[in-house]
Amino acid sequence: MRETRSKGNFTGGFIIYGYKVENHKVVIDQDKAEMVKFIYEQYAMGVYVKDIIKALTAKGIFNRGKPFARNTVYNILKNEKYSGIYRHNEEVFDNIYPQIVDTDTFNKVRAKIDINHYGKRSTEVVYLLRNKMKCGYCGSPVSAECGTAKNGEKKRYYKCLGRKNGNGCKKSQARKDVLENYVLENVITQLQSNMDYIVNTLLEMQDDYIKANSALTRLVKEQRQTENAIQNIMSAIECGGTSNTAMKRLRELETLSEELEKQIRIEKAQSAFKLSRQEISDFYKLALEQSPQMLINYLIKEIRLFDDKMVIIYNTPKTMSLDESQGFSFIRKTYRTRFTFKT
Ligand SMILES: [Zn+2]
């Protein structure tokens, strides 16, 4: 791998949007690269991601047959490879990915993303929270409304829609910005402190998956039986009992044994391809830092708001439905993520 990289060759795995592989080299996929440039330029000019997606869809530009997902666009905007830089561990390679986005534009976009993610809360996070919030008293959705404070200042409030529609609910309104920040901080803290549970569940799932799908046990058993049968025929031959049928059977068994040997090697290699506790935990920590909205969307089922408390209901990694359109799912994508983990 190291040599492959130092030669400037592609080391395998998934090739990101805008590139393709030719003769072991990463080359620019011209049409898609134009779209990457477009995404960067628009974002750098201050166009919202949702509007960039609208513009792409209007142009008839899709990603694997579907309109671009927000996460996909963000992943494109955050990927340094587009600026020609590929980092692996501590090393930097500038000879693998041809530059699609000039360094100035890339840096400008990176700075903007950092502000959106770490400074003000990203509007997408807030949006996700809003969809998951319900009135704790009557179960109605809560929605934001504009109101005017005593000093004439405009303020946004969350109100129970049930109360608004006269169902008799007494839930009082709450300041939008205060509530959203409070909810968000709590969710992030909860996710951090529940990380062990999440990782344990995923490890269990992984073990079950490997157990249920592993053909290894069956193959090893079959191999043992084949070896026994070969031994029996060999003993018979040693005792002078050679027949054409026995020789033919011996050759068949030997071929079978070789084939089983090969399959066992493949199965062993596959079950060795297992994520460790550390890898899973690192992945979620990184995801929580860099894309909290993704984790919130997947792990939070519902937030029930009361006047004096809130109840956050989490999906367990086992029961939640996997939605591929969001560009993320627990088990399979976690496996795939192996390839791009440290990049
Ligand atoms: Zn209510």
Short mmCIF file of C-alpha atoms and ligand atoms in Angstrom, two decimals:
data_model
loop_
_atom_site.label_atom_id
_atom_site.label_comp_id
_atom_site.label_asym_id
_atom_site.label_seq_id
_atom_site.Cartn_x
_atom_site.Cartn_y
_atom_site.Cartn_z
CA MET A 1 0.00 0.00 0.00
CA ARG A 2 2.79 2.34 0.97
CA GLU A 3 4.62 1.71 -2.26
CA THR A 4 1.41 2.05 -4.23
CA ARG A 5 0.86 5.45 -2.64
CA SER A 6 4.38 6.70 -3.15
CA LYS A 7 4.06 5.78 -6.82
CA GLY A 8 0.96 7.94 -6.91
CA ASN A 9 -1.31 4.97 -7.56
CA PHE A 10 -4.82 4.38 -6.27
CA THR A 11 -4.81 2.05 -3.26
CA GLY A 12 -8.31 0.70 -3.72
CA GLY A 13 -11.59 1.16 -1.90
CA PHE A 14 -14.20 3.61 -3.03
CA ILE A 15 -13.41 6.24 -5.55
CA ILE A 16 -15.03 9.53 -4.64
CA TYR A 17 -17.43 11.47 -6.87
CA GLY A 18 -15.60 13.37 -9.62
CA TYR A 19 -12.83 10.84 -10.14
CA LYS A 20 -12.37 7.50 -11.83
CA VAL A 21 -9.54 4.99 -11.94
CA GLU A 22 -7.58 4.27 -15.09
CA ASN A 23 -4.50 2.03 -15.10
CA HIS A 24 -4.22 2.20 -11.30
CA LYS A 25 -4.21 6.01 -11.43
CA VAL A 26 -6.89 8.34 -10.19
CA VAL A 27 -8.01 10.58 -13.04
CA ILE A 28 -10.61 13.32 -13.27
CA ASP A 29 -14.09 12.31 -14.42
CA GLN A 30 -14.69 15.51 -16.38
CA ASP A 31 -18.50 15.84 -16.22
CA LYS A 32 -18.69 15.01 -12.53
CA ALA A 33 -15.68 17.21 -11.74
CA GLU A 34 -17.60 20.16 -13.24
CA MET A 35 -20.36 19.46 -10.71
CA VAL A 36 -17.84 19.32 -7.86
CA LYS A 37 -16.50 22.72 -8.95
CA PHE A 38 -20.03 24.06 -9.19
CA ILE A 39 -20.85 22.86 -5.65
CA TYR A 40 -17.69 24.48 -4.25
CA GLU A 41 -18.17 27.76 -6.10
CA GLN A 42 -21.80 28.08 -5.08
CA TYR A 43 -21.10 27.29 -1.44
CA ALA A 44 -18.17 29.71 -1.40
CA MET A 45 -20.53 32.41 -2.72
CA GLY A 46 -22.87 31.77 0.20
CA VAL A 47 -25.52 29.65 -1.52
CA TYR A 48 -27.23 27.23 0.89
CA VAL A 49 -26.66 23.53 0.40
CA LYS A 50 -30.38 22.92 -0.12
CA ASP A 51 -30.38 25.48 -2.94
CA ILE A 52 -27.27 23.95 -4.48
CA ILE A 53 -29.11 20.61 -4.51
CA LYS A 54 -32.15 22.26 -6.11
CA ALA A 55 -29.94 23.76 -8.82
CA LEU A 56 -28.26 20.40 -9.49
CA THR A 57 -31.60 18.60 -9.65
CA ALA A 58 -32.93 21.28 -12.00
CA LYS A 59 -29.94 20.67 -14.27
CA GLY A 60 -30.82 16.96 -14.21
CA ILE A 61 -27.67 16.10 -12.25
CA PHE A 62 -28.23 13.14 -9.94
CA ASN A 63 -26.04 10.99 -7.79
CA ARG A 64 -26.66 7.29 -8.42
CA GLY A 65 -30.04 8.09 -9.91
CA LYS A 66 -31.28 10.21 -7.01
CA PRO A 67 -31.04 13.91 -6.17
CA PHE A 68 -27.92 14.65 -4.13
CA ALA A 69 -28.34 14.08 -0.38
CA ARG A 70 -27.25 16.90 1.92
CA ASN A 71 -24.67 14.65 3.53
CA THR A 72 -23.21 13.83 0.15
CA VAL A 73 -22.84 17.50 -0.71
CA TYR A 74 -21.26 18.22 2.67
CA ASN A 75 -18.93 15.27 2.26
CA ILE A 76 -17.87 16.66 -1.10
CA LEU A 77 -17.35 20.10 0.42
CA LYS A 78 -15.21 18.69 3.21
CA ASN A 79 -13.06 16.31 1.22
CA GLU A 80 -9.52 17.59 0.89
CA LYS A 81 -8.80 15.23 -2.00
CA TYR A 82 -10.61 17.63 -4.31
CA SER A 83 -7.85 20.15 -3.58
CA GLY A 84 -5.31 17.51 -4.59
CA ILE A 85 -4.25 16.55 -1.07
CA TYR A 86 -4.51 13.05 0.30
CA ARG A 87 -3.53 12.40 3.89
CA HIS A 88 -2.75 8.99 5.24
CA ASN A 89 -1.75 8.77 8.88
CA GLU A 90 0.85 11.53 9.17
CA GLU A 91 1.84 11.54 5.53
CA VAL A 92 0.61 13.93 2.86
CA PHE A 93 0.43 12.88 -0.78
CA ASP A 94 -0.17 15.40 -3.51
CA ASN A 95 0.49 13.03 -6.38
CA ILE A 96 -2.56 10.76 -6.16
CA TYR A 97 -5.64 12.94 -6.65
CA PRO A 98 -5.49 15.51 -9.44
CA GLN A 99 -6.76 18.86 -8.20
CA ILE A 100 -10.37 19.73 -9.06
CA VAL A 101 -10.84 22.65 -6.70
CA ASP A 102 -8.17 25.32 -6.31
CA THR A 103 -6.64 25.65 -2.85
CA ASP A 104 -8.08 29.14 -2.22
CA THR A 105 -11.65 28.06 -2.89
CA PHE A 106 -11.15 24.91 -0.85
CA ASN A 107 -9.85 26.87 2.16
CA LYS A 108 -12.63 29.41 1.88
CA VAL A 109 -15.23 26.63 1.88
CA ARG A 110 -13.54 24.82 4.75
CA ALA A 111 -13.62 27.99 6.86
CA LYS A 112 -17.31 28.51 6.10
CA ILE A 113 -18.16 24.92 7.03
CA ASP A 114 -16.25 25.22 10.29
CA ILE A 115 -18.22 28.30 11.24
CA ASN A 116 -21.53 26.62 10.41
CA HIS A 117 -20.68 23.54 12.35
CA TYR A 118 -18.96 24.87 15.39
CA GLY A 119 -19.96 28.49 15.70
CA LYS A 120 -23.62 29.04 15.14
CA ARG A 121 -25.51 25.81 15.16
CA SER A 122 -26.11 24.50 11.71
CA THR A 123 -29.68 25.18 10.64
CA GLU A 124 -29.95 21.58 9.57
CA VAL A 125 -29.44 20.33 13.12
CA VAL A 126 -32.19 22.61 14.32
CA TYR A 127 -34.43 21.48 11.52
CA LEU A 128 -33.91 17.84 12.48
CA LEU A 129 -34.72 18.60 16.08
CA ARG A 130 -37.90 20.37 15.11
CA ASN A 131 -39.16 17.34 13.23
CA LYS A 132 -38.60 15.15 16.22
CA MET A 133 -40.10 17.38 18.92
CA LYS A 134 -43.56 16.72 20.30
CA CYS A 135 -45.62 18.20 23.10
CA GLY A 136 -45.12 16.04 26.20
CA TYR A 137 -48.67 16.70 27.42
CA CYS A 138 -50.86 16.11 24.39
CA GLY A 139 -48.49 14.58 21.83
CA SER A 140 -49.07 17.26 19.18
CA PRO A 141 -46.16 18.58 17.15
CA VAL A 142 -44.57 21.78 18.38
CA SER A 143 -43.84 24.50 15.89
CA ALA A 144 -42.02 27.78 15.87
CA GLU A 145 -43.89 31.06 15.76
CA CYS A 146 -42.86 34.64 15.73
CA GLY A 147 -43.89 36.86 18.60
CA THR A 148 -43.10 40.37 19.82
CA ALA A 149 -41.59 40.83 23.27
CA LYS A 150 -42.58 43.73 25.61
CA ASN A 151 -39.61 45.79 24.43
CA GLY A 152 -40.82 45.42 20.84
CA GLU A 153 -38.12 42.93 19.93
CA LYS A 154 -39.19 40.10 17.62
CA LYS A 155 -38.65 36.67 19.11
CA ARG A 156 -39.40 33.16 17.99
CA TYR A 157 -41.22 30.74 20.23
CA TYR A 158 -42.10 27.08 20.15
CA LYS A 159 -45.76 26.43 20.69
CA CYS A 160 -47.81 23.26 21.02
CA LEU A 161 -49.95 22.97 17.90
CA GLY A 162 -52.63 21.16 19.89
CA ARG A 163 -53.00 24.10 22.26
CA LYS A 164 -53.04 26.49 19.35
CA ASN A 165 -55.86 24.50 17.76
CA GLY A 166 -57.77 24.51 21.02
CA ASN A 167 -57.42 20.95 22.28
CA GLY A 168 -57.18 22.20 25.86
CA CYS A 169 -53.42 21.54 26.23
CA LYS A 170 -51.73 23.87 28.71
CA LYS A 171 -48.13 23.61 27.45
CA SER A 172 -46.52 27.01 27.69
CA GLN A 173 -44.45 28.42 24.88
CA ALA A 174 -40.66 28.39 24.97
CA ARG A 175 -38.02 30.63 23.42
CA LYS A 176 -36.88 28.97 20.22
CA ASP A 177 -33.14 29.68 20.40
CA VAL A 178 -32.86 28.84 24.10
CA LEU A 179 -34.79 25.60 23.72
CA GLU A 180 -32.94 24.44 20.63
CA ASN A 181 -29.55 25.01 22.16
CA TYR A 182 -30.60 23.30 25.35
CA VAL A 183 -31.96 20.26 23.50
CA LEU A 184 -28.93 20.06 21.29
CA GLU A 185 -26.42 20.25 24.13
CA ASN A 186 -28.34 17.55 25.97
CA VAL A 187 -28.54 15.27 23.00
CA ILE A 188 -24.82 15.56 22.39
CA THR A 189 -24.02 14.91 26.06
CA GLN A 190 -26.35 11.91 26.12
CA LEU A 191 -24.85 10.46 22.98
CA GLN A 192 -21.38 10.85 24.42
CA SER A 193 -22.28 9.14 27.67
CA ASN A 194 -24.21 6.37 25.88
CA MET A 195 -21.38 5.67 23.50
CA ASP A 196 -20.45 2.46 25.36
CA TYR A 197 -23.96 1.13 24.95
CA ILE A 198 -24.01 1.97 21.25
CA VAL A 199 -20.63 0.38 20.67
CA ASN A 200 -21.57 -2.74 22.68
CA THR A 201 -24.78 -3.18 20.72
CA LEU A 202 -22.95 -2.84 17.45
CA LEU A 203 -20.30 -5.33 18.52
CA GLU A 204 -23.05 -7.81 19.45
CA MET A 205 -24.74 -7.26 16.13
CA GLN A 206 -21.48 -7.78 14.35
CA ASP A 207 -20.84 -11.06 16.18
CA ASP A 208 -24.37 -12.31 15.50
CA TYR A 209 -23.99 -11.35 11.90
CA ILE A 210 -20.71 -13.17 11.54
CA LYS A 211 -22.06 -16.23 13.40
CA ALA A 212 -25.23 -16.39 11.35
CA ASN A 213 -23.49 -15.88 8.08
CA SER A 214 -20.31 -17.74 8.65
CA ALA A 215 -19.96 -20.77 6.46
CA LEU A 216 -16.65 -21.39 8.17
CA THR A 217 -17.92 -23.97 10.70
CA ARG A 218 -19.68 -25.96 7.99
CA LEU A 219 -16.64 -25.81 5.71
CA VAL A 220 -14.24 -26.94 8.42
CA LYS A 221 -16.52 -29.89 9.26
CA GLU A 222 -16.83 -30.87 5.63
CA GLN A 223 -13.07 -30.61 5.21
CA ARG A 224 -12.54 -32.90 8.20
CA GLN A 225 -14.94 -35.50 6.74
CA THR A 226 -13.20 -35.33 3.37
CA GLU A 227 -9.80 -35.83 4.98
CA ASN A 228 -11.17 -38.85 6.87
CA ALA A 229 -12.56 -40.37 3.69
CA ILE A 230 -9.19 -39.85 1.96
CA GLN A 231 -7.43 -41.53 4.89
CA ASN A 232 -9.81 -44.51 4.70
CA ILE A 233 -9.16 -45.03 1.00
CA MET A 234 -5.40 -44.64 1.59
CA SER A 235 -5.52 -47.33 4.28
CA ALA A 236 -7.47 -49.59 1.95
CA ILE A 237 -4.85 -49.05 -0.78
CA GLU A 238 -2.03 -49.82 1.66
CA CYS A 239 -3.77 -53.09 2.47
CA GLY A 240 -3.60 -53.96 -1.22
CA GLY A 241 -7.15 -53.14 -2.18
CA THR A 242 -6.72 -50.96 -5.29
CA SER A 243 -9.70 -50.69 -7.53
CA ASN A 244 -10.44 -48.17 -10.29
CA THR A 245 -13.46 -46.96 -8.38
CA ALA A 246 -11.38 -46.34 -5.26
CA MET A 247 -8.74 -44.40 -7.26
CA LYS A 248 -11.39 -42.34 -8.99
CA ARG A 249 -13.05 -41.57 -5.66
CA LEU A 250 -9.67 -40.63 -4.17
CA ARG A 251 -9.02 -38.09 -6.92
CA GLU A 252 -12.51 -36.62 -6.47
CA LEU A 253 -11.95 -36.29 -2.75
CA GLU A 254 -8.60 -34.63 -3.26
CA THR A 255 -10.12 -32.06 -5.63
CA LEU A 256 -12.91 -31.42 -3.14
CA SER A 257 -10.41 -31.03 -0.34
CA GLU A 258 -8.44 -28.42 -2.29
CA GLU A 259 -11.61 -26.51 -3.10
CA LEU A 260 -12.67 -26.57 0.57
CA GLU A 261 -9.22 -25.39 1.63
CA LYS A 262 -9.58 -22.41 -0.69
CA GLN A 263 -13.07 -21.53 0.58
CA ILE A 264 -11.91 -21.81 4.19
CA ARG A 265 -9.12 -19.34 3.49
CA ILE A 266 -11.62 -16.89 1.98
CA GLU A 267 -14.04 -17.25 4.91
CA LYS A 268 -11.23 -16.82 7.42
CA ALA A 269 -10.10 -13.65 5.71
CA GLN A 270 -13.65 -12.31 5.79
CA SER A 271 -14.26 -12.92 9.45
CA ALA A 272 -10.90 -11.39 10.24
CA PHE A 273 -12.33 -8.28 8.59
CA LYS A 274 -14.05 -7.30 11.78
CA LEU A 275 -14.30 -3.91 13.40
CA SER A 276 -12.81 -3.55 16.83
CA ARG A 277 -14.40 -1.75 19.76
CA GLN A 278 -11.85 1.01 19.32
CA GLU A 279 -12.62 1.47 15.63
CA ILE A 280 -16.37 1.69 16.17
CA SER A 281 -15.98 4.04 19.08
CA ASP A 282 -13.53 6.28 17.17
CA PHE A 283 -15.90 6.41 14.25
CA TYR A 284 -18.84 7.59 16.36
CA LYS A 285 -16.76 10.10 18.26
CA LEU A 286 -15.58 11.56 14.99
CA ALA A 287 -19.11 11.53 13.58
CA LEU A 288 -20.43 13.28 16.67
CA GLU A 289 -17.82 16.00 16.31
CA GLN A 290 -18.11 16.48 12.59
CA SER A 291 -21.69 15.63 11.68
CA PRO A 292 -23.86 15.69 14.82
CA GLN A 293 -26.94 16.06 12.63
CA MET A 294 -26.34 12.66 11.11
CA LEU A 295 -26.18 10.96 14.50
CA ILE A 296 -29.13 12.89 15.82
CA ASN A 297 -31.22 11.92 12.86
CA TYR A 298 -30.41 8.27 13.30
CA LEU A 299 -30.32 7.87 17.02
CA ILE A 300 -33.14 10.12 18.23
CA LYS A 301 -36.62 8.82 17.78
CA GLU A 302 -38.56 11.55 19.52
CA ILE A 303 -38.16 14.41 21.94
CA ARG A 304 -41.12 15.09 24.23
CA LEU A 305 -41.21 18.58 25.61
CA PHE A 306 -42.74 19.41 28.95
CA ASP A 307 -42.64 22.77 30.70
CA ASP A 308 -40.10 21.62 33.25
CA LYS A 309 -38.37 18.70 31.57
CA MET A 310 -37.91 16.86 28.34
CA VAL A 311 -37.79 13.15 27.51
CA ILE A 312 -35.44 12.07 24.76
CA ILE A 313 -36.35 8.75 23.22
CA TYR A 314 -33.50 7.04 21.42
CA ASN A 315 -33.61 4.45 18.72
CA THR A 316 -31.50 1.47 19.56
CA PRO A 317 -29.05 0.64 16.83
CA LYS A 318 -30.82 -2.74 16.61
CA THR A 319 -34.32 -1.59 15.88
CA MET A 320 -33.93 1.55 13.91
CA SER A 321 -34.77 1.46 10.26
CA LEU A 322 -31.92 1.97 7.89
CA ASP A 323 -32.42 4.66 5.36
CA GLU A 324 -29.86 4.47 2.60
CA SER A 325 -30.93 7.79 1.14
CA GLN A 326 -29.31 9.53 4.09
CA GLY A 327 -25.99 8.12 3.03
CA PHE A 328 -25.45 6.31 6.28
CA SER A 329 -26.48 3.08 7.87
CA PHE A 330 -25.17 1.30 10.86
CA ILE A 331 -23.71 -2.00 9.95
CA ARG A 332 -23.00 -2.04 6.31
CA LYS A 333 -21.80 1.50 5.94
CA THR A 334 -19.68 1.10 9.04
CA TYR A 335 -17.91 -1.69 7.25
CA ARG A 336 -17.48 0.39 4.16
CA THR A 337 -16.23 3.26 6.22
CA ARG A 338 -13.12 1.24 6.95
CA PHE A 339 -11.72 2.36 3.66
CA THR A 340 -12.07 6.04 4.27
CA PHE A 341 -11.73 6.17 8.03
CA LYS A 342 -8.56 8.15 8.38
CA THR A 343 -8.75 10.17 5.21
ZN ZN B 1 -49.72 20.04 23.86
#
